[in-house]
Amino acid sequence: MKNFEQSVEKAMADGVILGAVVCAKGKVNYSKAFGNRILTLKAEPMEQDTVFVLASMTKLMTGIAALQLVERGLVKLDDDVASLLPVLAKQPILTGFEEDGTPITKQRTGPITLRHLLTHSLGGSYDFASGDILRWRKIQNTLGKPGVTIEEAFGHPLLYEPGESWCYGTASDWAGKVVEALSGLSLEDYMKQHIWSPLGVKDITFWPAARPEMANRMCSMSIRDTRSGKAVQSRKPIAMTPGAKEAFGGQGAYASMGDYTEILNSLLVDDERLLKKETTAVMFQPQLSGGSRLALNEAMSNPQWAVGYYPQGAYNWGLGGLLVEGKTESSWRKAGTMLWGGAINSAWFIDRATGVCGVFGCNLLPSADPQIEVLMKGFEEEIYKKSAEEERPNSRL
């Protein structure tokens, strides 16, 4: 991993990044902490147990939780779960605006299924991903007013009939509400009992403030200074879900990268501590077709909005993240590789065909920083290179 480590060291010297923690498992077992997690008052080095904002990397855990409920027979992927989500169920479909700005809507006619929620084919978009939702929120005077519950934050119209298209958005947060409704547990308690504890991990939570031993290891937020272009520590705390009163299954968790990697590795090696082998196989199968698949690939044809390295190629969506469906310009990734990122410039991947998984942890804004994308790509390339070396006969002689 010499080339990657040198590139990170240079990036820190150049002010591109203040620090990072990276982990990989499978055919390659590697972990390393770089730089500092905090600079103000007294510099504190980045450690293996430093806690990061997961942001949208939370979505993978919510997908696992939902699939566990499918395994237990509490719900099927194509069951209509609208009755469990009354605020979402009453939302119309936004079709446009009158000349005077009045929204034009129509009533939803189809079901809302768990599959729609796990594949972002629901129609519920984040405002940053949709000009129409942004405009609607301005009209409603809710823009810039983050809700403290999922209903408050995301109780806005859909953009299309569920299943007919694709847009990145609020679906995983609603999936978390389904998990709570069917399990009778808060999302935090459910994941603790059925995801984190079975893996023996303790450094994941939606509520770090209630866990002083974790809060004291939090990575500070850094930002890209607009004048110098260098990474600097933010003078103010930046929260993904400020004032949240419930767990947001699409963006609200915090974790050390080592503990998060244990989740990736369980899916990689099929140890059945989280999901049965047959369920994991379905999780890694393409779920989108027709208009929804076309819409996803159109969005990924210009992926500057997405955190991670996404070269041109064929993509689909599984039940836990983006899937590489065919050849891409990153020739090392095999078809079926699942991957995604979080808004604070962290990203993960699982390649079951090659036998490797990994995560790049960083706390920096703005999202989808192109300079950090270069480091993410370098990390992945080195992991695959090392994996290939491990497969060569007598490679250790």
Coordinates of C-alpha atoms in Angstrom, one line a residue:
M1 CA 0.0 0.0 0.0
K2 CA 3.0 2.2 -0.3
N3 CA 1.8 4.3 -3.3
F4 CA -1.5 5.0 -1.6
E5 CA 0.0 5.9 1.7
Q6 CA 2.4 8.3 -0.1
S7 CA -0.4 9.9 -1.9
V8 CA -2.3 10.5 1.3
E9 CA 0.8 11.9 3.0
K10 CA 1.3 14.3 0.1
A11 CA -2.4 15.3 0.2
M12 CA -2.1 16.2 3.9
A13 CA 1.1 18.2 3.2
D14 CA -0.7 20.0 0.4
G15 CA -3.7 20.8 2.6
V16 CA -6.0 18.6 0.5
I17 CA -7.1 16.7 3.6
L18 CA -6.5 16.8 7.4
G19 CA -6.8 13.1 8.0
A20 CA -8.5 9.9 7.2
V21 CA -9.0 6.3 8.3
V22 CA -9.1 3.5 5.8
C23 CA -9.9 -0.2 6.3
A24 CA -10.1 -3.3 4.1
K25 CA -11.0 -6.9 4.7
G26 CA -11.2 -10.2 2.8
K27 CA -8.2 -11.3 0.7
V28 CA -6.6 -8.0 1.9
N29 CA -6.6 -7.1 5.6
Y30 CA -5.4 -3.5 5.9
S31 CA -6.2 -0.5 8.2
K32 CA -4.4 2.8 8.7
A33 CA -5.1 6.1 10.3
F34 CA -3.7 9.3 8.8
G35 CA -3.3 12.8 10.1
N36 CA -5.4 14.4 12.9
R37 CA -9.0 14.2 13.9
I38 CA -8.9 17.5 15.7
L39 CA -6.6 20.6 15.5
T40 CA -8.1 23.3 17.8
L41 CA -6.6 23.9 21.2
K42 CA -4.6 20.7 21.0
A43 CA -4.0 18.5 18.0
E44 CA -5.4 14.9 18.5
P45 CA -4.2 12.3 16.0
M46 CA -6.6 10.2 14.0
E47 CA -6.9 6.7 15.5
Q48 CA -8.4 3.4 14.3
D49 CA -11.4 4.0 16.7
T50 CA -12.0 7.6 15.6
V51 CA -15.8 8.1 15.1
F52 CA -17.0 9.5 11.8
V53 CA -20.3 10.8 10.5
L54 CA -21.7 8.0 8.3
A55 CA -24.3 10.2 6.5
S56 CA -25.7 8.1 3.6
M57 CA -23.5 5.1 4.5
T58 CA -26.2 4.6 7.1
K59 CA -28.5 3.4 4.3
L60 CA -26.7 0.0 4.0
M61 CA -27.5 -0.8 7.7
T62 CA -31.1 0.1 7.2
G63 CA -31.3 -2.1 4.1
I64 CA -29.9 -5.0 6.2
A65 CA -32.5 -4.4 8.9
A66 CA -35.3 -4.4 6.5
L67 CA -34.2 -7.6 4.8
Q68 CA -33.9 -9.3 8.3
L69 CA -37.6 -8.5 8.7
V70 CA -38.3 -10.1 5.3
E71 CA -36.4 -13.2 6.5
R72 CA -38.6 -13.3 9.7
G73 CA -41.8 -13.2 7.6
L74 CA -42.9 -9.9 8.9
V75 CA -43.1 -8.3 5.4
K76 CA -42.4 -9.2 1.8
L77 CA -40.4 -7.0 -0.6
D78 CA -43.4 -6.3 -2.7
D79 CA -45.9 -5.8 0.1
D80 CA -47.7 -2.4 0.1
V81 CA -46.3 -0.8 3.3
A82 CA -48.1 2.5 2.8
S83 CA -50.4 1.9 5.9
L84 CA -47.2 1.8 8.0
L85 CA -46.2 5.3 6.7
P86 CA -49.4 7.4 7.0
V87 CA -47.6 10.8 6.4
L88 CA -45.9 9.5 3.2
A89 CA -49.0 7.6 2.1
K90 CA -51.0 10.8 1.8
Q91 CA -48.4 12.6 -0.3
P92 CA -49.4 13.4 -3.9
I93 CA -47.2 13.3 -7.0
L94 CA -45.8 16.7 -8.0
T95 CA -46.1 17.0 -11.8
G96 CA -45.2 20.7 -12.3
F97 CA -46.2 24.3 -11.5
E98 CA -48.7 26.8 -12.8
E99 CA -47.5 30.0 -14.3
D100 CA -48.1 31.7 -10.9
G101 CA -46.0 29.1 -9.2
T102 CA -48.9 27.0 -7.8
P103 CA -47.9 23.4 -7.6
I104 CA -49.7 20.9 -9.8
T105 CA -50.2 17.5 -8.2
K106 CA -52.0 14.3 -8.8
Q107 CA -52.9 11.4 -6.4
R108 CA -50.7 8.4 -6.3
T109 CA -52.4 5.2 -7.5
G110 CA -49.9 2.4 -7.0
P111 CA -48.5 0.8 -3.9
I112 CA -45.4 1.8 -1.9
T113 CA -43.4 -1.3 -1.4
L114 CA -40.3 -2.2 0.6
R115 CA -38.5 -2.8 -2.7
H116 CA -39.3 0.8 -3.7
L117 CA -37.8 2.1 -0.4
L118 CA -34.6 0.0 -0.7
T119 CA -33.9 1.0 -4.3
H120 CA -34.7 4.7 -4.4
S121 CA -37.5 4.1 -6.8
L122 CA -40.0 5.6 -4.4
G123 CA -40.1 9.0 -5.9
G124 CA -39.1 10.9 -2.7
S125 CA -36.1 13.1 -3.6
Y126 CA -33.8 15.2 -1.4
D127 CA -34.2 18.9 -2.3
F128 CA -30.6 19.1 -3.4
A129 CA -31.3 16.4 -6.0
S130 CA -34.5 17.9 -7.4
G131 CA -35.2 21.4 -8.6
D132 CA -38.9 20.7 -8.3
I133 CA -38.7 19.7 -4.7
L134 CA -36.5 22.7 -4.0
R135 CA -39.1 25.0 -5.5
W136 CA -41.9 23.3 -3.7
R137 CA -40.1 23.7 -0.3
K138 CA -39.5 27.4 -1.1
I139 CA -43.2 27.9 -1.8
Q140 CA -44.1 26.0 1.5
N141 CA -41.5 28.2 3.4
T142 CA -39.8 25.1 4.7
L143 CA -36.4 25.4 2.8
G144 CA -33.6 25.7 5.3
K145 CA -35.7 24.4 8.1
P146 CA -34.6 20.8 8.8
G147 CA -37.3 18.7 10.4
V148 CA -36.5 16.9 13.6
T149 CA -38.5 13.9 12.5
I150 CA -38.6 12.1 9.2
E151 CA -42.2 13.2 8.7
E152 CA -41.2 16.8 9.2
A153 CA -38.1 16.6 7.1
F154 CA -39.4 14.5 4.2
G155 CA -43.2 14.7 4.2
H156 CA -43.3 16.3 0.8
P157 CA -44.7 15.2 -2.6
L158 CA -43.3 12.4 -4.7
L159 CA -41.9 13.0 -8.1
Y160 CA -43.4 9.9 -9.9
E161 CA -45.4 6.8 -9.2
P162 CA -43.3 4.4 -7.1
G163 CA -41.3 2.0 -9.3
E164 CA -41.6 4.1 -12.5
S165 CA -38.3 6.0 -12.3
W166 CA -35.4 6.6 -10.0
C167 CA -34.1 9.5 -8.0
Y168 CA -31.7 9.6 -5.0
G169 CA -33.5 10.6 -1.9
T170 CA -35.5 9.9 1.2
A171 CA -36.5 6.3 0.7
S172 CA -34.1 4.8 3.2
D173 CA -35.3 7.1 5.9
W174 CA -38.9 5.8 5.3
A175 CA -37.6 2.3 5.3
G176 CA -36.2 2.9 8.8
K177 CA -39.7 3.8 9.9
V178 CA -41.0 0.5 8.4
V179 CA -38.4 -1.3 10.5
E180 CA -39.5 0.5 13.6
A181 CA -43.2 -0.1 12.9
L182 CA -42.8 -3.9 12.3
S183 CA -40.3 -4.6 15.0
G184 CA -41.7 -2.4 17.8
L185 CA -38.2 -1.1 18.5
S186 CA -36.5 2.2 17.8
L187 CA -34.0 1.9 14.9
E188 CA -31.2 2.4 17.3
D189 CA -32.3 -0.5 19.5
Y190 CA -33.2 -2.7 16.5
M191 CA -29.7 -2.3 15.0
K192 CA -28.0 -2.7 18.3
Q193 CA -29.8 -6.1 18.9
H194 CA -29.7 -7.5 15.3
I195 CA -26.7 -5.9 13.5
W196 CA -24.1 -4.4 15.9
S197 CA -24.3 -7.0 18.7
P198 CA -24.1 -10.1 16.5
L199 CA -20.9 -8.7 15.0
G200 CA -19.5 -7.7 18.4
V201 CA -19.1 -4.0 17.4
K202 CA -19.8 -1.2 19.9
D203 CA -18.7 2.0 18.1
I204 CA -21.9 2.6 16.0
T205 CA -24.9 4.7 17.1
F206 CA -27.4 7.3 16.1
W207 CA -26.8 9.2 19.3
P208 CA -23.1 9.8 20.0
A209 CA -23.9 12.6 22.5
A210 CA -25.4 9.9 24.7
R211 CA -22.2 7.9 24.5
P212 CA -19.4 10.0 26.0
E213 CA -16.8 7.3 25.2
M214 CA -17.7 7.7 21.6
A215 CA -18.3 11.5 21.6
N216 CA -14.8 12.0 22.9
R217 CA -13.4 10.2 19.8
M218 CA -15.4 12.1 17.2
C219 CA -13.6 13.4 14.1
S220 CA -14.0 17.1 13.8
M221 CA -15.6 18.5 10.6
S222 CA -13.2 20.0 8.1
I223 CA -14.2 22.3 5.2
R224 CA -12.6 23.3 1.9
D225 CA -11.5 26.9 2.3
T226 CA -12.9 28.9 -0.6
R227 CA -9.8 31.2 -0.8
S228 CA -6.9 28.9 -0.4
G229 CA -8.6 25.6 -1.5
K230 CA -7.1 23.9 1.5
A231 CA -8.9 21.8 4.1
V232 CA -9.4 23.6 7.4
Q233 CA -11.2 22.6 10.6
S234 CA -14.7 24.0 10.8
R235 CA -15.1 26.6 13.6
K236 CA -18.7 25.5 14.1
P237 CA -20.2 22.0 14.5
I238 CA -22.0 20.7 11.4
A239 CA -24.7 18.1 11.9
M240 CA -26.3 16.0 9.2
T241 CA -29.6 15.8 11.2
P242 CA -29.6 18.9 13.5
G243 CA -32.0 18.6 16.4
A244 CA -33.2 15.1 15.3
K245 CA -35.6 13.5 17.7
E246 CA -35.6 10.1 15.9
A247 CA -33.1 8.0 14.1
F248 CA -32.8 8.8 10.3
G249 CA -32.2 5.5 8.6
G250 CA -30.8 7.2 5.5
Q251 CA -28.2 9.5 7.0
G252 CA -28.2 9.7 10.8
A253 CA -25.6 7.2 12.2
Y254 CA -22.0 7.5 13.4
A255 CA -19.3 4.9 13.5
S256 CA -15.6 4.0 13.6
M257 CA -14.4 2.8 10.3
G258 CA -13.2 -0.5 11.8
D259 CA -16.6 -1.4 13.1
Y260 CA -18.4 -0.4 9.9
T261 CA -16.0 -2.6 8.0
E262 CA -17.2 -5.6 10.1
I263 CA -20.6 -5.1 8.5
L264 CA -19.1 -5.0 5.0
N265 CA -17.1 -8.1 5.7
S266 CA -20.0 -10.1 7.0
L267 CA -21.8 -9.5 3.7
L268 CA -18.6 -10.2 1.8
V269 CA -17.8 -13.6 3.4
D270 CA -21.5 -14.7 3.8
D271 CA -21.0 -15.7 7.5
E272 CA -24.8 -15.4 8.0
R273 CA -24.4 -13.4 11.2
L274 CA -26.5 -10.7 9.6
L275 CA -28.4 -12.3 6.7
K276 CA -28.9 -15.8 5.3
K277 CA -26.8 -16.6 2.3
E278 CA -29.9 -16.6 0.0
T279 CA -30.9 -13.2 1.3
T280 CA -27.5 -11.7 0.7
A281 CA -27.5 -13.1 -2.8
V282 CA -30.7 -11.3 -3.5
M283 CA -29.3 -8.1 -2.0
F284 CA -26.5 -8.1 -4.6
Q285 CA -28.9 -8.7 -7.5
P286 CA -29.9 -5.8 -9.8
Q287 CA -33.4 -4.6 -8.8
L288 CA -34.1 -1.9 -11.4
S289 CA -35.5 -2.3 -15.0
G290 CA -37.2 -0.2 -17.6
G291 CA -37.6 3.5 -16.8
S292 CA -36.1 3.2 -13.3
R293 CA -32.9 1.6 -14.6
L294 CA -32.6 4.2 -17.4
A295 CA -33.1 7.1 -14.9
L296 CA -30.4 5.7 -12.6
N297 CA -27.9 5.4 -15.4
E298 CA -28.7 8.9 -16.6
A299 CA -28.0 10.2 -13.1
M300 CA -24.7 8.3 -13.0
S301 CA -23.6 9.5 -16.4
N302 CA -22.8 12.8 -14.7
P303 CA -22.0 11.6 -11.1
Q304 CA -20.4 14.7 -9.7
W305 CA -23.2 14.8 -7.1
A306 CA -22.3 11.4 -5.7
V307 CA -19.6 10.8 -3.2
G308 CA -17.1 8.2 -4.4
Y309 CA -15.4 7.1 -7.7
Y310 CA -18.0 6.3 -10.3
P311 CA -16.5 6.0 -13.8
Q312 CA -18.6 5.6 -16.9
G313 CA -20.3 2.2 -17.3
A314 CA -23.4 0.2 -16.6
Y315 CA -25.0 0.5 -13.2
N316 CA -28.0 -0.8 -11.3
W317 CA -29.2 -0.7 -7.7
G318 CA -29.3 -3.6 -5.3
L319 CA -31.0 -3.7 -1.9
G320 CA -28.1 -2.0 -0.2
G321 CA -26.3 0.2 -2.6
L322 CA -25.3 0.9 -6.2
L323 CA -24.3 -2.1 -8.3
V324 CA -21.7 -2.4 -11.0
E325 CA -23.8 -4.2 -13.6
G326 CA -21.3 -4.5 -16.4
K327 CA -17.9 -3.1 -17.5
T328 CA -16.9 0.3 -16.4
E329 CA -13.7 2.3 -16.8
S330 CA -12.5 0.9 -13.4
S331 CA -11.7 -2.4 -14.9
W332 CA -10.7 -3.9 -11.6
R333 CA -14.3 -3.8 -10.2
K334 CA -16.2 -7.0 -11.0
A335 CA -19.8 -7.0 -12.0
G336 CA -21.9 -7.3 -8.9
T337 CA -19.7 -5.0 -6.8
M338 CA -21.9 -3.0 -4.4
L339 CA -20.7 0.5 -3.3
W340 CA -21.9 3.9 -2.1
G341 CA -20.7 6.9 -0.1
G342 CA -21.8 9.5 2.4
A343 CA -22.0 13.2 2.1
I344 CA -19.0 13.9 4.3
N345 CA -16.7 12.3 1.7
S346 CA -16.6 8.8 2.9
A347 CA -17.3 5.7 0.8
W348 CA -17.4 1.9 0.9
F349 CA -17.3 -1.0 -1.5
I350 CA -17.9 -4.8 -1.4
D351 CA -16.7 -7.0 -4.3
R352 CA -17.8 -10.5 -3.6
A353 CA -16.3 -11.9 -6.9
T354 CA -12.8 -10.6 -6.0
G355 CA -13.2 -11.2 -2.3
V356 CA -12.5 -7.7 -1.0
C357 CA -14.3 -4.9 0.8
G358 CA -13.2 -1.6 2.1
V359 CA -14.1 1.9 3.4
F360 CA -12.5 5.3 3.2
G361 CA -13.4 7.5 6.2
C362 CA -13.2 11.3 6.1
N363 CA -15.1 14.2 7.6
L364 CA -14.9 17.0 5.0
L365 CA -17.4 19.3 3.2
P366 CA -18.5 20.2 0.6
S367 CA -19.8 16.8 -0.5
A368 CA -18.3 14.9 -3.5
D369 CA -14.9 16.6 -3.3
P370 CA -13.0 15.8 -6.5
Q371 CA -9.6 15.8 -4.7
I372 CA -10.7 13.3 -2.2
E373 CA -12.3 11.2 -5.0
V374 CA -8.7 10.8 -6.3
L375 CA -7.6 9.4 -3.0
M376 CA -10.6 7.0 -2.8
K377 CA -9.8 5.7 -6.3
G378 CA -6.1 5.2 -5.2
F379 CA -7.2 3.3 -2.1
E380 CA -9.4 1.0 -4.1
E381 CA -6.7 0.4 -6.8
E382 CA -4.1 -0.5 -4.3
I383 CA -6.5 -2.9 -2.5
Y384 CA -7.2 -4.7 -5.8
K385 CA -3.5 -4.7 -6.7
K386 CA -2.6 -6.3 -3.4
S387 CA -5.4 -8.8 -3.8
A388 CA -4.1 -9.9 -7.2
E389 CA -0.6 -10.3 -5.6
E390 CA -2.0 -12.5 -2.9
E391 CA -3.5 -14.8 -5.6
R392 CA -0.2 -15.4 -7.4
P393 CA 1.5 -18.7 -6.6
N394 CA 4.5 -18.3 -4.3
S395 CA 3.7 -14.6 -3.9
R396 CA 5.0 -14.6 -0.4
L397 CA 8.3 -16.3 -1.1

